[in-house]
PDB file of C-alpha atoms in Angstrom:
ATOM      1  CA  UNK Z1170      64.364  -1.991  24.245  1.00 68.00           C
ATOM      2  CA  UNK Z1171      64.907   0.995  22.210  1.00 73.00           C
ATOM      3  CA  UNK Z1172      62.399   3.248  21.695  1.00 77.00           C
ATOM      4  CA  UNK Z1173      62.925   6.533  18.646  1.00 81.00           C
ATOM      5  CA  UNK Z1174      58.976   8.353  17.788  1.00 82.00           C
ATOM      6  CA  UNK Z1175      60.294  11.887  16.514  1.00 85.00           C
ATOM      7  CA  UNK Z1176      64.234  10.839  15.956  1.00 87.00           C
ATOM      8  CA  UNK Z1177      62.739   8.535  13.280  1.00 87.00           C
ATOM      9  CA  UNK Z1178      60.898  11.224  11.442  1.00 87.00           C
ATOM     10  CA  UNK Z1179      63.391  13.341  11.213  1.00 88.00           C
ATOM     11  CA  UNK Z1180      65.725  10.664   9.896  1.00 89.00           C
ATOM     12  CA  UNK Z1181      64.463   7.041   9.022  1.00 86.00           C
ATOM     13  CA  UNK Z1182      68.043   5.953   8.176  1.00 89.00           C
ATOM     14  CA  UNK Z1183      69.260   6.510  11.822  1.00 90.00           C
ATOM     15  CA  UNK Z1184      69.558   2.800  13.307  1.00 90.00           C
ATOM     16  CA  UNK Z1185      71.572   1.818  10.073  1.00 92.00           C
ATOM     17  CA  UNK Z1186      73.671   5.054  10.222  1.00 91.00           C
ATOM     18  CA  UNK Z1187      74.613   4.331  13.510  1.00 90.00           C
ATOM     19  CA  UNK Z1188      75.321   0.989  13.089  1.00 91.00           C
ATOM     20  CA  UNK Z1189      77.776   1.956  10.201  1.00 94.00           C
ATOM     21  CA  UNK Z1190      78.793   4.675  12.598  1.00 93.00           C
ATOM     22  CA  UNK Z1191      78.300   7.441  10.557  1.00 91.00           C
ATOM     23  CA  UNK Z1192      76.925   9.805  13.518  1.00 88.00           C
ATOM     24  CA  UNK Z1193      77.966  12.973  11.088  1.00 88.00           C
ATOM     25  CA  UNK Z1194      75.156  11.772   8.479  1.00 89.00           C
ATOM     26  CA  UNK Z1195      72.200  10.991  11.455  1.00 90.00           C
ATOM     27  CA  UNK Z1196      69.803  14.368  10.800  1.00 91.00           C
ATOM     28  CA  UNK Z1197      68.755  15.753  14.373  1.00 90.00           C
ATOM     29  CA  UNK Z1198      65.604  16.547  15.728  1.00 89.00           C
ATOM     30  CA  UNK Z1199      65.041  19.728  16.656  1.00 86.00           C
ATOM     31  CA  UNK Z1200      61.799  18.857  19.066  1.00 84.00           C
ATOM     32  CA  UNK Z1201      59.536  21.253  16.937  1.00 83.00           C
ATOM     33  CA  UNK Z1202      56.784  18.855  16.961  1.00 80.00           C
ATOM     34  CA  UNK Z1203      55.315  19.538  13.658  1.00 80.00           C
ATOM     35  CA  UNK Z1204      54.979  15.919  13.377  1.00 79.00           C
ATOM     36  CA  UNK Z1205      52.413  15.492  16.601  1.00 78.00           C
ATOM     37  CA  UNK Z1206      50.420  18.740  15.095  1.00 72.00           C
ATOM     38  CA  UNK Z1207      47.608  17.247  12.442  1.00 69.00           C
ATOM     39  CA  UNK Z1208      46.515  13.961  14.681  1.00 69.00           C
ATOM     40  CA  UNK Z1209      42.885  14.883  12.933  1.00 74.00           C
ATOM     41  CA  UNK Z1210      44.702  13.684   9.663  1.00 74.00           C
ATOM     42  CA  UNK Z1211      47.180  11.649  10.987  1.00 74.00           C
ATOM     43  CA  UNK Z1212      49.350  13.145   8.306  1.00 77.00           C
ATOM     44  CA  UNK Z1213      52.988  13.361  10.063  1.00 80.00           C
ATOM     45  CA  UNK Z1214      55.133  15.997   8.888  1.00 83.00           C
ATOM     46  CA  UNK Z1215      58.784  17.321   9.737  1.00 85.00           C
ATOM     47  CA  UNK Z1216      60.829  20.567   9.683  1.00 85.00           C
ATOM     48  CA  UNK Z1217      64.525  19.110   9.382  1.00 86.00           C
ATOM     49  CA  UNK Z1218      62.925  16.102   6.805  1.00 85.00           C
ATOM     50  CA  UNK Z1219      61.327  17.670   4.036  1.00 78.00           C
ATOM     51  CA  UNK Z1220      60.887  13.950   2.070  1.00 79.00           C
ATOM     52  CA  UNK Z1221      58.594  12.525   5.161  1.00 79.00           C
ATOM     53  CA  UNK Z1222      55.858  12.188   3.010  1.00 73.00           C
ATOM     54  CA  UNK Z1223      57.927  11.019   0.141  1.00 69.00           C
ATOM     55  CA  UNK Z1224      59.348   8.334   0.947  1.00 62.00           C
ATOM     56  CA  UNK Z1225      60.420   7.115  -2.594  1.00 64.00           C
ATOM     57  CA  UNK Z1226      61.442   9.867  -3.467  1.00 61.00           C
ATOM     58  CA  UNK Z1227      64.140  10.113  -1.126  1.00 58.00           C
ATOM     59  CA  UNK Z1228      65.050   6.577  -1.804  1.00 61.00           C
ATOM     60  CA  UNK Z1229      64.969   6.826  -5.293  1.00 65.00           C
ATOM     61  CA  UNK Z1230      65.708  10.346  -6.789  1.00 65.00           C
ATOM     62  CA  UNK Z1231      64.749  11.330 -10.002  1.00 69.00           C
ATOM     63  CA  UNK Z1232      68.611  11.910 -11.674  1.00 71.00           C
ATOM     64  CA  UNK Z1233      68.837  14.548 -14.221  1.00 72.00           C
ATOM     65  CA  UNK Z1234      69.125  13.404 -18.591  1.00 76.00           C
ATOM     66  CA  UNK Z1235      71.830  15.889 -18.400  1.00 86.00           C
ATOM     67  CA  UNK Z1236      73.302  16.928 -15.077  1.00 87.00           C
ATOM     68  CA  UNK Z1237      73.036  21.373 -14.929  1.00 91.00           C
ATOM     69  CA  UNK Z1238      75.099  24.311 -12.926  1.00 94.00           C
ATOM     70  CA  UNK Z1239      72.434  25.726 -10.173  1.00 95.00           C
ATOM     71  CA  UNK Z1240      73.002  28.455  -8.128  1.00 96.00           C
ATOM     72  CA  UNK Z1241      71.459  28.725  -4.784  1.00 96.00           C
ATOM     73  CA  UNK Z1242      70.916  32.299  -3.315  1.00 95.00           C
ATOM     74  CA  UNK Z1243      70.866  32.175   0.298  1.00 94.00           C
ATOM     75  CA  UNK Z1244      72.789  30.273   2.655  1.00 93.00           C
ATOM     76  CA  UNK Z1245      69.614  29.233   5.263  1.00 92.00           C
ATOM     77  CA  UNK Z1246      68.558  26.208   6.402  1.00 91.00           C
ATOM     78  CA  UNK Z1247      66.079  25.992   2.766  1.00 92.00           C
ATOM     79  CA  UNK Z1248      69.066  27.105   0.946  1.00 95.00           C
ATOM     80  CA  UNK Z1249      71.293  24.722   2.342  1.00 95.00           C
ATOM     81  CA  UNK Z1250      68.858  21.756   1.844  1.00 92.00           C
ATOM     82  CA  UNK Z1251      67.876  22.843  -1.697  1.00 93.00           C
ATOM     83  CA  UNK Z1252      71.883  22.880  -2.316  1.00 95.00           C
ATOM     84  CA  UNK Z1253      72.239  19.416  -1.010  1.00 93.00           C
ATOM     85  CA  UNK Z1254      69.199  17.559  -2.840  1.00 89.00           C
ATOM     86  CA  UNK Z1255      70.935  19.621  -5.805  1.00 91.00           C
ATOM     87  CA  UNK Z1256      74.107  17.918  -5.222  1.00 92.00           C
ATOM     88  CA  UNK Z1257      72.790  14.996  -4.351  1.00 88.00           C
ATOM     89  CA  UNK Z1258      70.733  14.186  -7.950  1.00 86.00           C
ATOM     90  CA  UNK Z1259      73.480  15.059  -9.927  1.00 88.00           C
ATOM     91  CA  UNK Z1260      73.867  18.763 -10.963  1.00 92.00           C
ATOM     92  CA  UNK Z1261      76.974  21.239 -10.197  1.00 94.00           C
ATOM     93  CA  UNK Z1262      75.911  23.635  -7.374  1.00 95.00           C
ATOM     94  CA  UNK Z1263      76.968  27.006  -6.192  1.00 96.00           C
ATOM     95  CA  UNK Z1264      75.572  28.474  -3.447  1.00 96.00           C
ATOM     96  CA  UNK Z1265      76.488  31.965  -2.772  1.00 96.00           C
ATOM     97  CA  UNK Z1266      75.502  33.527   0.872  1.00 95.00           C
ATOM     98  CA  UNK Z1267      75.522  37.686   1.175  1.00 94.00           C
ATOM     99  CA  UNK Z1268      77.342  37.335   4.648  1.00 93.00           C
ATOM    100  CA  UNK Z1269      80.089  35.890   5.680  1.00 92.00           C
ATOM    101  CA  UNK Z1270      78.225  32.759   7.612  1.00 92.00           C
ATOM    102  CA  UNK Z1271      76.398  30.026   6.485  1.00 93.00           C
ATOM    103  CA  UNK Z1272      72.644  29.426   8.537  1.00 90.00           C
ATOM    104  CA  UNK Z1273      70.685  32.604   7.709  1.00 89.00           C
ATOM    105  CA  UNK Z1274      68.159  33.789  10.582  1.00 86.00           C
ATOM    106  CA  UNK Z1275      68.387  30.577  12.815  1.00 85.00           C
ATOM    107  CA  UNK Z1276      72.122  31.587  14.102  1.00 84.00           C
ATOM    108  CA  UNK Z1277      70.474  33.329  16.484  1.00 82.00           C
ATOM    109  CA  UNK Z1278      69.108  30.443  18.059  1.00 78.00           C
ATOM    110  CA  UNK Z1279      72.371  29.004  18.888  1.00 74.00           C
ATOM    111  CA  UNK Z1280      72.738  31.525  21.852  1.00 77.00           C
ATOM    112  CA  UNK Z1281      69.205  30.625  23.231  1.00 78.00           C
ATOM    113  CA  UNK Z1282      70.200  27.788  26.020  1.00 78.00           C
ATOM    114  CA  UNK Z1283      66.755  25.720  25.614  1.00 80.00           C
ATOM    115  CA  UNK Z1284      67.397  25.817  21.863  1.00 79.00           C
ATOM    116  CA  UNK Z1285      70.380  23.627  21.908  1.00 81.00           C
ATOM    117  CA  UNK Z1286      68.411  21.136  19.549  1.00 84.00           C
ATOM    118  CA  UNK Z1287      68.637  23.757  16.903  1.00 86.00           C
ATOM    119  CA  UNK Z1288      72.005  24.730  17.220  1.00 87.00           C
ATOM    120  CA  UNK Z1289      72.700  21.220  16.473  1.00 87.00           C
ATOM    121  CA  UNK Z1290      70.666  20.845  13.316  1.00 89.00           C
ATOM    122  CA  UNK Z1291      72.234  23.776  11.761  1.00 90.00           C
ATOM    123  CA  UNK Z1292      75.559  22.139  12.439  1.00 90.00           C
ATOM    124  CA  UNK Z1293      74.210  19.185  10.601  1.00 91.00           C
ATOM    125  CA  UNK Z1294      73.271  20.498   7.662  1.00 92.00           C
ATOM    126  CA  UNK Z1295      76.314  23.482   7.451  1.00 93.00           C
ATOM    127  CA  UNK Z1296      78.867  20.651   7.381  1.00 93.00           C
ATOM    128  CA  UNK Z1297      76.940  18.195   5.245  1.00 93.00           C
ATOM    129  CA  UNK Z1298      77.393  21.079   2.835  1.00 94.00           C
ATOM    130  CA  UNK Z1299      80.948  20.954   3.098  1.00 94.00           C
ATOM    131  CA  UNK Z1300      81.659  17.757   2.841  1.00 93.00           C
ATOM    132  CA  UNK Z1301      79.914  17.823  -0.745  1.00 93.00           C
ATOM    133  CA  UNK Z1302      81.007  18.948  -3.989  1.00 91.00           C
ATOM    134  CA  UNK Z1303      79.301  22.367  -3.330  1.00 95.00           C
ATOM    135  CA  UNK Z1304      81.030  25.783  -4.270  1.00 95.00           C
ATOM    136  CA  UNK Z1305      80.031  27.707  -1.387  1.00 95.00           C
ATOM    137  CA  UNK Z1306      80.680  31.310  -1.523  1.00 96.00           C
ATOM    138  CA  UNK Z1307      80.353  33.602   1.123  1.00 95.00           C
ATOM    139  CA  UNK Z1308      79.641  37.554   1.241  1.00 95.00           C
ATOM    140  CA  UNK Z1309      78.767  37.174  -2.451  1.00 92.00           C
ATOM    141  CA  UNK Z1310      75.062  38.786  -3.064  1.00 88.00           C
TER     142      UNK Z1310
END
C-alpha cells in the first residue's frame, strides 16, 4: 500500500508520471502545508499547484483564437509559472529576468539545510522552463 496526502495536491498526475517515468515532469511538494490550513472550509489549497481548485481548467485549457507574444517580467517562481501556463495554451513567451539567475527571492532558500524541499521545487519549475519554447533572457530589466 501506497499512501500520497500532500504529494497529490501538489501534483495529481504523479502515479501516471511515474509510471511513464517522467520523474522531470512530477511537481514537488515543498511541505508548506497550505493545504491542511482552512479544515473549517475544507477548501484545500497549494503553493507549487496553483490549478488545485480548478481542476478543469488544468485539464482542459482555454487555447487562444489567435495565439499572442507575452512577455513575462520577472524570473520568480510566479513568473516562471505564469511563463509556463503561457507556453503551455499556445502563445510565444519571453521572459526577461534583471539578474543573471532564474528563481527570484527563493534562491536563498537553497542554502537553508531544512529547506531542501524548496530547493527542489525551484529546480522543477527553472528547468521545466527550459525545456519549453520559452525565450528566456537574463540580466535584461
Amino acid at each position: 500500500m501506497v499512501a500520497l496526502g500532500r504529494a497529490l495536491v501538489a501534483d495529481p498526475q504523479l502515479p501516471d508520471k511515474a509510471r511513464r517515468n517522467q520523474t522531470e515532469e512530477i511537481r514537488p511538494c515543498i511541505r508548506c502545508t497550505a493545504c491542511l490550513g482552512n479544515y473549517k472550509t475544507r477548501k484545500v489549497t497549494c503553493s507549487v499547484n496553483p490549478t488545485v481548485h480548478r481542476p478543469g481548467d488544468a485539464l482542459f485549457p482555454a487555447l487562444p483564437t489567435t495565439p499572442k507574444k507575452v512577455l513575462i517580467a520577472g524570473g520568480g517562481p510566479a513568473g516562471l509559472q505564469a511563463a509556463i501556463t503561457a507556453c503551455e495554451r499556445g502563445h510565444e513567451v519571453i521572459l526577461c529576468e534583471k539578474s543573471g539567475r532564474l528563481g527570484g527571492l527563493i534562491r536563498y532558500a537553497r542554502s537553508v539545510s531544512f529547506k531542501k524541499d524548496t530547493k527542489r521545487y525551484l529546480d522543477y519549475i527553472i528547468s521545466k522552463v527550459k525545456r519549453m519554447d520559452i525565450d528566456v533572457r537574463l540580466n535584461t530589466e
